[in-house]
Amino acid sequence: MTTTTDSPTTAFEDILYEVDGPTAVITMNRPARYNAFRGRTVEELIRAFRAAWADRSVQAVILTGAGEKAFCTGGDVKQRAETGDYGPTESGMFEIGYLHKLIRDIPKPVIAAVNGLAIGGGHVLHVLCDLSIASSTARFGQSGPKVGSFDAGFGSAYLARVVGEKRAREIWYLCRQYDAATAERWGLVNAVVEPERLLDEAKAWAAEIAEKSPTALRFLKQSFNADTDHQAGLSNMAMSALDLFVASPEGAEGAAAFAEKRQPEFNRYVQTH
């Protein structure tokens, strides 16, 4: 195994990046926060995906999480409760929408190796990957309406293409967690393996991909994406709406309740018109 030393991928704090043969492995590395992402995490993920795009030796990318408990549990709600945002970044922006677009646009298949909880924004990340392989201990679901957040772009519209309208609405409206067997039955993941085999299985799939024509795969990925690219406009609008919503009293109540480990009091925000 070789670890890249190129400047775009040095000095990472929140993620790990390594190249193993034809595969780039990007690991979200905040296990103490269940690999929830802050602004810095998103910025580093963007740098890693761009490095994988530029590296001619890389023909597939694996996205996974550190530890056994979580793939990713979405935006760091504790950070949001503490500071009102997702923390400082070099660019001054929280570029989660750009990360979503980058996962779709990189002309190499992206495999999510889901090692634990894929919840909220972490669930969106795995859905956006081309393929998903899950540990038998993985769990999937949304949490946005429970914590004063939502993804009304790719995270909902594209999810409906993957599992169907009824299932997607169930996932978002009820905020339940689903086991790996259910996720496979619904078509939310491609395969389920035992935890100790997860990364090896993902690398085996990546190795099979690496035997194929990279130009053919590039055209195929762009063809699959073409059917849902119009959802990018919805995603941009949704991110703008989310910026306003998380700063509202209702959004703040969700984050505060999560940080204080209590039930949020949303009743006062029911719309009557």
Coordinates of N, CA, C and O in Angstrom, one line a residue, residues 128-203:
L128 N -25.3 8.9 -2.8 CA -24.7 9.5 -4.0 C -23.6 8.7 -4.6 O -23.2 9.0 -5.8
C129 N -23.0 7.8 -3.9 CA -21.9 7.0 -4.4 C -22.5 6.1 -5.5 O -23.7 5.7 -5.5
D130 N -21.7 5.7 -6.5 CA -22.2 4.8 -7.5 C -22.6 3.5 -7.0 O -23.6 2.9 -7.5
L131 N -21.9 2.9 -6.1 CA -22.2 1.6 -5.5 C -22.0 1.7 -4.0 O -21.3 2.5 -3.5
S132 N -22.8 0.8 -3.3 CA -22.7 0.8 -1.8 C -22.6 -0.7 -1.4 O -23.4 -1.5 -1.8
I133 N -21.5 -1.0 -0.6 CA -21.4 -2.3 0.0 C -21.5 -2.0 1.5 O -20.8 -1.1 2.1
A134 N -22.3 -2.8 2.2 CA -22.5 -2.6 3.6 C -22.0 -3.7 4.5 O -22.1 -4.9 4.1
S135 N -21.5 -3.3 5.7 CA -21.3 -4.3 6.7 C -22.6 -4.8 7.2 O -23.6 -4.1 7.2
S136 N -22.7 -6.0 7.7 CA -23.9 -6.6 8.2 C -24.4 -5.8 9.5 O -25.6 -5.9 9.9
T137 N -23.5 -5.1 10.0 CA -23.8 -4.3 11.2 C -24.2 -2.8 10.9 O -24.5 -2.0 11.8
A138 N -24.2 -2.5 9.6 CA -24.5 -1.1 9.2 C -26.0 -0.8 9.4 O -26.9 -1.7 9.4
R139 N -26.3 0.5 9.6 CA -27.7 0.9 9.8 C -27.8 2.2 9.0 O -26.9 3.0 8.9
F140 N -29.0 2.4 8.4 CA -29.3 3.5 7.5 C -30.5 4.3 7.9 O -31.5 3.7 8.5
G141 N -30.5 5.6 7.6 CA -31.7 6.4 7.9 C -31.4 7.8 7.9 O -30.3 8.3 7.7
Q142 N -32.5 8.6 8.0 CA -32.4 10.0 8.0 C -32.7 10.6 9.4 O -33.4 9.9 10.2
S143 N -32.2 11.8 9.7 CA -32.5 12.4 11.0 C -32.9 13.8 10.9 O -33.2 14.4 11.9
G144 N -32.8 14.4 9.7 CA -33.0 15.8 9.6 C -34.2 16.4 10.3 O -34.1 17.4 11.1
P145 N -35.4 15.9 10.1 CA -36.6 16.5 10.7 C -36.5 16.3 12.3 O -37.3 17.0 12.9
K146 N -35.7 15.5 12.8 CA -35.5 15.3 14.2 C -34.6 16.3 14.8 O -34.7 16.7 16.0
V147 N -33.7 16.9 14.0 CA -32.6 17.8 14.6 C -32.7 19.1 13.9 O -31.7 19.9 14.0
G148 N -33.8 19.5 13.2 CA -33.9 20.8 12.6 C -33.0 20.9 11.4 O -32.3 21.9 11.3
S149 N -33.1 20.0 10.5 CA -32.3 20.0 9.2 C -33.1 19.2 8.2 O -34.1 18.6 8.4
F150 N -32.6 19.3 6.9 CA -33.2 18.6 5.8 C -32.3 18.6 4.6 O -31.4 19.5 4.6
D151 N -32.5 17.8 3.7 CA -31.8 17.8 2.4 C -32.9 17.6 1.3 O -33.3 16.5 1.0
A152 N -33.4 18.7 0.8 CA -34.5 18.7 -0.2 C -34.0 18.6 -1.6 O -34.7 18.9 -2.6
G153 N -32.7 18.3 -1.8 CA -32.1 18.2 -3.1 C -31.8 16.8 -3.4 O -32.7 15.9 -3.4
F154 N -30.5 16.4 -3.7 CA -30.1 15.1 -4.0 C -30.5 14.1 -2.9 O -30.9 12.9 -3.2
G155 N -30.4 14.5 -1.7 CA -30.7 13.6 -0.5 C -32.1 13.1 -0.5 O -32.3 12.1 0.1
S156 N -33.0 13.8 -1.1 CA -34.4 13.3 -1.1 C -34.8 12.9 -2.6 O -35.3 11.8 -2.8
A157 N -34.6 13.8 -3.5 CA -35.1 13.6 -4.9 C -34.3 12.4 -5.5 O -35.0 11.5 -6.1
Y158 N -33.0 12.3 -5.3 CA -32.3 11.2 -5.9 C -32.6 9.9 -5.1 O -32.6 8.8 -5.7
L159 N -32.7 10.0 -3.8 CA -33.1 8.9 -3.0 C -34.4 8.2 -3.6 O -34.5 7.0 -3.6
A160 N -35.3 9.0 -4.0 CA -36.6 8.5 -4.5 C -36.3 7.7 -5.8 O -37.0 6.7 -6.1
R161 N -35.3 8.1 -6.6 CA -35.0 7.3 -7.8 C -34.4 6.0 -7.4 O -34.5 5.0 -8.1
V162 N -33.7 5.9 -6.3 CA -33.0 4.7 -5.9 C -34.0 3.7 -5.2 O -34.0 2.5 -5.6
V163 N -34.8 4.2 -4.3 CA -35.7 3.2 -3.6 C -37.2 3.4 -3.9 O -38.0 2.6 -3.4
G164 N -37.5 4.4 -4.7 CA -38.9 4.7 -5.0 C -39.5 5.7 -4.0 O -39.0 6.0 -2.9
E165 N -40.6 6.4 -4.5 CA -41.2 7.5 -3.7 C -41.7 7.1 -2.3 O -41.4 7.8 -1.4
K166 N -42.4 6.0 -2.3 CA -43.0 5.6 -1.0 C -41.9 5.3 0.1 O -42.0 5.8 1.2
R167 N -40.8 4.6 -0.3 CA -39.8 4.3 0.6 C -39.0 5.6 1.0 O -38.7 5.7 2.2
A168 N -38.7 6.4 0.0 CA -38.0 7.6 0.3 C -38.7 8.5 1.3 O -38.2 9.1 2.2
R169 N -40.0 8.6 1.1 CA -40.8 9.4 2.0 C -40.9 8.8 3.4 O -40.8 9.5 4.4
E170 N -41.0 7.5 3.5 CA -40.9 6.8 4.8 C -39.6 7.1 5.5 O -39.6 7.5 6.7
I171 N -38.5 7.0 4.7 CA -37.2 7.3 5.3 C -37.1 8.7 5.9 O -36.6 8.9 7.0
W172 N -37.6 9.7 5.2 CA -37.5 11.1 5.6 C -38.5 11.4 6.7 O -38.2 12.2 7.6
Y173 N -39.7 11.0 6.5 CA -40.8 11.4 7.4 C -40.7 10.8 8.8 O -41.0 11.4 9.8
L174 N -40.3 9.5 8.8 CA -40.3 8.8 10.1 C -38.9 8.8 10.8 O -38.9 8.5 12.0
C175 N -37.9 9.0 10.1 CA -36.5 9.0 10.6 C -36.2 7.8 11.4 O -35.5 7.8 12.5
R176 N -36.6 6.6 10.9 CA -36.3 5.4 11.5 C -34.9 4.9 11.0 O -34.3 5.5 10.1
Q177 N -34.3 3.9 11.7 CA -33.1 3.3 11.2 C -33.4 1.9 10.7 O -34.2 1.2 11.2
Y178 N -32.7 1.6 9.6 CA -33.0 0.3 8.9 C -31.7 -0.5 8.8 O -30.6 0.0 8.6
D179 N -31.8 -1.8 9.0 CA -30.6 -2.7 9.0 C -30.1 -2.9 7.6 O -30.8 -2.6 6.6
A180 N -29.0 -3.6 7.5 CA -28.3 -3.8 6.2 C -29.2 -4.7 5.3 O -29.2 -4.5 4.1
A181 N -29.8 -5.7 5.9 CA -30.6 -6.6 5.1 C -31.8 -5.9 4.5 O -32.1 -6.2 3.3
T182 N -32.4 -5.0 5.2 CA -33.5 -4.2 4.7 C -33.0 -3.3 3.6 O -33.6 -3.2 2.5
A183 N -31.9 -2.7 3.8 CA -31.3 -1.8 2.8 C -31.0 -2.5 1.5 O -31.2 -2.0 0.4
E184 N -30.5 -3.8 1.6 CA -30.2 -4.6 0.4 C -31.5 -4.9 -0.3 O -31.6 -4.9 -1.5
R185 N -32.5 -5.3 0.5 CA -33.8 -5.7 -0.1 C -34.5 -4.5 -0.8 O -35.1 -4.7 -1.9
W186 N -34.3 -3.3 -0.3 CA -34.8 -2.1 -1.0 C -34.0 -1.6 -2.2 O -34.4 -0.7 -2.8
G187 N -32.8 -2.2 -2.4 CA -32.0 -1.7 -3.5 C -31.2 -0.5 -3.0 O -30.6 0.2 -3.9
L188 N -31.1 -0.2 -1.7 CA -30.3 0.9 -1.2 C -28.8 0.6 -1.2 O -28.0 1.5 -1.2
V189 N -28.5 -0.7 -1.1 CA -27.1 -1.1 -1.2 C -27.0 -2.3 -2.1 O -28.0 -3.0 -2.4
N190 N -25.8 -2.5 -2.7 CA -25.6 -3.6 -3.6 C -25.3 -4.9 -3.0 O -25.6 -5.9 -3.6
A191 N -24.6 -4.9 -1.9 CA -24.2 -6.1 -1.2 C -24.0 -5.9 0.3 O -23.7 -4.8 0.7
V192 N -24.1 -7.0 1.0 CA -23.9 -7.0 2.5 C -22.9 -8.1 2.8 O -23.0 -9.2 2.3
V193 N -21.8 -7.7 3.6 CA -20.8 -8.7 4.0 C -20.5 -8.5 5.5 O -21.0 -7.5 6.1
E194 N -19.8 -9.5 6.0 CA -19.5 -9.4 7.4 C -18.5 -8.2 7.6 O -17.7 -7.9 6.7
P195 N -18.5 -7.6 8.8 CA -17.6 -6.4 9.0 C -16.2 -6.6 8.7 O -15.6 -5.7 8.1
E196 N -15.6 -7.8 9.0 CA -14.2 -7.9 8.8 C -13.8 -8.1 7.3 O -12.7 -7.9 6.9
R197 N -14.8 -8.3 6.5 CA -14.6 -8.4 5.0 C -14.9 -7.2 4.2 O -14.7 -7.1 3.0
L198 N -15.4 -6.1 4.9 CA -16.0 -5.0 4.2 C -15.0 -4.3 3.3 O -15.2 -4.2 2.1
L199 N -13.9 -3.9 3.8 CA -12.9 -3.1 3.0 C -12.3 -4.0 1.9 O -12.1 -3.6 0.8
D200 N -12.0 -5.3 2.3 CA -11.5 -6.2 1.3 C -12.5 -6.4 0.1 O -12.1 -6.4 -1.1
E201 N -13.7 -6.5 0.5 CA -14.8 -6.7 -0.6 C -14.8 -5.4 -1.5 O -14.9 -5.5 -2.7
A202 N -14.8 -4.3 -0.8 CA -14.9 -3.0 -1.6 C -13.7 -2.9 -2.5 O -13.8 -2.5 -3.7
K203 N -12.5 -3.3 -2.0 CA -11.3 -3.2 -2.9 C -11.4 -4.3 -4.0 O -10.9 -4.0 -5.1

